[in-house]
Amino acid sequence: DGGITQSPKYLFRKEGQNVTLSCEQNLNHDAMYWYRQDPGQGLRLIYYSQIVNDFQKGDIAEGYSVSREKKESFPLTVTSAQKNPTAFYLCASSIGDQNTEAFFGQGTRLTVV
Amino acid sequence: GESVGLHLPTLSVQEGDNSIINCAYSNSASDYFIWYKQESGKGPQFIIDIRSNMDKRQGQRVTVLLNKTVKHLSLQIAATQPGDSAVYFCAGASNTGNQFYFGTGTSLTVIP
């Protein structure tokens, strides 16, 4: 089945540690995105990538890093510099043309312990 | 900056009634809008979209209306069912590239 897969579903991190969230898609989409969702709030854009080996900061990129070495993969690293990392992280992909919808993964819930 | 927001955070409707969820946007250059449904603990699912050259689009039990004059769009759900209970987001596509800006969301609760 085609789709977008995030792993793990739940992730616990100790303060001061970096963690990497996985996002893989087999939809042959050029564009991929990472969003953060806090309780009672909408989605905020962290990073996005329109094409392999290129990515752009979104509205809340501080404390996060990404890579786009392969078309199908867009991992997100939450670094120790992110002061409030506990949140629900959503990855999405789209064809890359304007006026096409984004498809979302099922999310990773990150909790700092 | 660009922003998309919702008028009401919560909405409760009786099963079988029609639901209307509203959304306002600030960027008049946005030319593509999407409604997503998000169930608890899951990722958003696409419901319906509309381009700025349209003012109405219908799907199965859902209708999206776009009023560009007042920068407002709405999602109408006909004969609301318990399975429709979820958070609904509107999203606007940036005219500068393929970015999406999301509103806060409206939590719809269907009362049996």
Coordinates of C-alpha atoms in Angstrom, one line a residue:
Chain A
D1 CA 0.0 0.0 0.0
G2 CA 1.2 3.5 -0.7
G3 CA 1.4 5.9 2.1
I4 CA 3.5 7.8 4.6
T5 CA 4.9 6.1 7.7
Q6 CA 6.1 7.7 10.8
S7 CA 8.0 5.9 13.5
P8 CA 8.0 5.4 16.4
K9 CA 4.5 6.2 17.4
Y10 CA 5.6 7.0 20.9
L11 CA 9.0 8.3 21.9
F12 CA 10.5 9.3 25.3
R13 CA 13.5 11.4 25.6
K14 CA 15.6 12.4 28.5
E15 CA 16.5 16.1 28.8
G16 CA 19.7 17.0 27.0
Q17 CA 19.4 14.1 24.5
N18 CA 18.9 14.4 20.8
V19 CA 16.2 12.2 19.2
T20 CA 15.4 11.4 15.6
L21 CA 11.9 10.9 14.2
S22 CA 11.5 8.8 11.1
C23 CA 9.3 9.7 8.1
E24 CA 9.1 7.5 5.0
Q25 CA 6.8 7.8 2.0
N26 CA 6.4 5.6 -1.0
L27 CA 4.1 7.9 -2.8
N28 CA 6.9 9.3 -5.0
H29 CA 6.2 12.8 -3.7
D30 CA 8.7 15.5 -4.1
A31 CA 7.7 17.7 -1.2
M32 CA 7.8 16.6 2.5
Y33 CA 7.0 18.5 5.7
W34 CA 7.3 18.4 9.4
Y35 CA 4.7 20.0 11.7
R36 CA 4.4 20.2 15.4
Q37 CA 1.0 20.1 17.2
D38 CA 0.5 21.1 20.8
P39 CA -2.8 20.4 22.7
G40 CA -5.6 22.7 21.5
Q41 CA -3.5 24.2 18.8
G42 CA -3.1 24.0 15.1
L43 CA -0.2 22.6 13.2
R44 CA 3.0 24.7 13.0
L45 CA 5.5 24.2 10.3
I46 CA 9.0 23.2 11.4
Y47 CA 10.8 22.4 8.2
Y48 CA 9.8 21.5 4.6
S49 CA 11.6 20.1 1.6
Q50 CA 10.6 20.6 -2.0
I51 CA 13.2 18.4 -3.5
V52 CA 16.0 16.0 -2.5
N53 CA 19.0 17.6 -0.9
D54 CA 17.2 20.8 -0.3
F55 CA 15.1 22.0 2.7
Q56 CA 13.8 25.2 4.2
K57 CA 13.0 26.4 7.7
G58 CA 9.4 26.8 8.6
D59 CA 8.0 29.0 11.4
I60 CA 9.5 27.2 14.4
A61 CA 12.7 25.6 13.1
E62 CA 14.9 26.5 16.2
G63 CA 16.0 23.4 18.0
Y64 CA 15.3 21.1 15.1
S65 CA 17.3 19.8 12.2
V66 CA 16.4 17.7 9.1
S67 CA 18.0 16.0 6.2
R68 CA 16.7 15.0 2.8
E69 CA 19.2 12.6 1.3
K70 CA 16.6 10.4 -0.3
K71 CA 13.3 11.3 -1.9
E72 CA 11.3 8.9 0.2
S73 CA 12.9 9.9 3.6
F74 CA 12.8 13.1 5.7
P75 CA 14.0 12.5 9.2
L76 CA 13.6 15.1 11.9
T77 CA 16.1 15.5 14.8
V78 CA 14.9 17.2 17.9
T79 CA 18.0 18.5 19.5
S80 CA 18.7 19.4 23.1
A81 CA 18.4 23.1 22.1
Q82 CA 14.7 22.6 21.7
K83 CA 13.5 23.8 25.1
N84 CA 10.0 22.5 25.0
P85 CA 10.0 19.4 22.8
T86 CA 7.1 17.5 24.2
A87 CA 4.5 17.5 21.4
F88 CA 2.8 15.5 18.7
Y89 CA 4.9 15.6 15.5
L90 CA 3.3 15.1 12.1
C91 CA 5.1 14.4 8.8
A92 CA 3.4 15.1 5.5
S93 CA 4.1 14.8 1.8
S94 CA 2.7 16.2 -1.4
I95 CA 3.3 16.0 -5.1
G96 CA 5.0 19.3 -4.9
D97 CA 2.9 21.2 -7.3
Q98 CA 0.8 24.1 -6.0
N99 CA -2.8 23.3 -5.4
T100 CA -2.4 19.7 -4.3
E101 CA -3.2 18.3 -0.9
A102 CA -0.7 17.1 1.6
F103 CA -0.9 13.5 3.0
F104 CA -0.1 13.0 6.6
G105 CA 1.4 10.2 8.6
Q106 CA -0.1 9.0 11.9
G107 CA 2.3 11.1 14.0
T108 CA 4.9 10.6 16.7
R109 CA 4.2 11.6 20.2
L110 CA 7.4 12.8 21.9
T111 CA 7.6 13.1 25.6
V112 CA 10.5 14.5 27.5
V113 CA 11.1 12.7 30.8
Chain B
G1 CA 2.5 36.9 7.6
E2 CA 0.0 34.3 6.5
S3 CA -2.6 32.9 8.8
V4 CA -5.6 30.8 8.8
G5 CA -7.9 30.7 11.8
L6 CA -11.2 29.4 13.0
H7 CA -14.0 31.2 14.6
L8 CA -15.1 28.7 17.2
P9 CA -13.0 26.1 19.0
T10 CA -15.9 23.7 19.8
L11 CA -19.1 22.7 18.2
S12 CA -21.7 20.2 19.5
V13 CA -24.5 19.0 17.2
Q14 CA -27.2 16.4 17.4
E15 CA -26.9 13.3 15.3
G16 CA -28.6 13.8 12.0
D17 CA -28.4 17.6 12.1
N18 CA -26.2 19.5 9.7
S19 CA -22.9 21.0 11.0
I20 CA -21.2 24.2 9.8
I21 CA -17.5 24.9 10.6
N22 CA -16.1 28.3 9.7
C23 CA -12.6 29.5 8.9
A24 CA -11.1 32.9 8.2
Y25 CA -7.9 33.6 6.4
S26 CA -5.7 36.6 6.1
N27 CA -3.7 36.1 2.9
S28 CA -5.8 37.2 -0.1
A29 CA -3.1 35.7 -2.4
S30 CA -3.9 32.1 -1.1
D31 CA -5.5 30.3 -3.9
Y32 CA -6.0 26.8 -2.6
F33 CA -7.7 25.6 0.6
I34 CA -8.2 22.2 2.2
W35 CA -10.3 20.9 5.0
Y36 CA -8.8 18.1 7.1
K37 CA -10.3 15.9 9.8
Q38 CA -8.2 14.7 12.7
E39 CA -9.3 12.0 15.1
S40 CA -7.6 11.7 18.5
G41 CA -4.0 10.5 18.3
K42 CA -4.0 10.3 14.5
G43 CA -2.8 12.3 11.6
P44 CA -5.1 14.7 9.7
Q45 CA -7.1 13.2 6.8
F46 CA -8.0 15.1 3.7
I47 CA -11.8 15.8 3.4
I48 CA -12.2 18.2 0.6
D49 CA -10.4 21.0 -1.2
I50 CA -11.3 24.1 -3.2
R51 CA -9.4 26.4 -5.5
S52 CA -9.9 30.2 -5.5
N53 CA -11.6 30.2 -8.9
M54 CA -14.5 28.3 -7.3
D55 CA -17.0 29.4 -4.5
K56 CA -18.5 26.0 -3.8
R57 CA -17.5 22.4 -4.0
Q58 CA -19.4 19.4 -2.9
G59 CA -18.3 16.0 -1.8
Q60 CA -20.0 13.1 -0.1
R61 CA -22.1 14.7 2.7
V62 CA -19.6 17.6 2.7
T63 CA -19.7 21.0 1.1
V64 CA -17.0 23.7 1.2
L65 CA -18.0 27.3 0.5
L66 CA -15.4 30.0 -0.2
N67 CA -16.1 33.7 0.0
K68 CA -13.0 35.5 -1.2
T69 CA -14.5 38.9 -0.6
V70 CA -14.5 38.4 3.1
K71 CA -11.7 35.8 3.1
H72 CA -13.9 33.1 4.7
L73 CA -14.5 29.5 4.0
S74 CA -16.8 27.0 5.7
L75 CA -17.3 23.3 5.8
Q76 CA -20.8 21.9 5.9
I77 CA -21.5 18.4 7.0
A78 CA -24.9 17.0 6.2
A79 CA -26.7 14.5 8.5
T80 CA -23.8 14.5 11.0
Q81 CA -23.0 11.1 12.3
P82 CA -21.1 10.0 15.5
G83 CA -18.1 9.1 13.3
D84 CA -17.8 12.7 12.3
S85 CA -16.7 13.6 15.8
A86 CA -13.2 14.9 15.4
V87 CA -11.2 18.1 15.1
Y88 CA -11.5 19.8 11.8
F89 CA -8.8 22.1 10.4
C90 CA -8.8 24.4 7.5
A91 CA -5.5 24.9 5.7
G92 CA -4.4 27.5 3.1
A93 CA -1.7 27.0 0.6
S94 CA 1.0 29.6 0.4
N95 CA 1.1 31.4 -2.9
T96 CA 4.9 31.5 -2.7
G97 CA 5.4 27.8 -2.7
N98 CA 3.9 24.6 -1.6
Q99 CA 3.5 25.4 2.1
F100 CA 0.3 24.9 4.1
Y101 CA -0.9 27.1 7.0
F102 CA -3.3 25.6 9.4
G103 CA -5.9 27.1 11.7
T104 CA -6.3 26.2 15.3
G105 CA -9.0 23.6 14.7
T106 CA -12.7 23.1 15.7
S107 CA -13.6 20.2 17.8
L108 CA -16.9 18.7 16.6
T109 CA -18.9 16.5 19.0
V110 CA -21.9 14.7 17.7
I111 CA -24.5 13.9 20.4
P112 CA -26.3 10.6 19.7

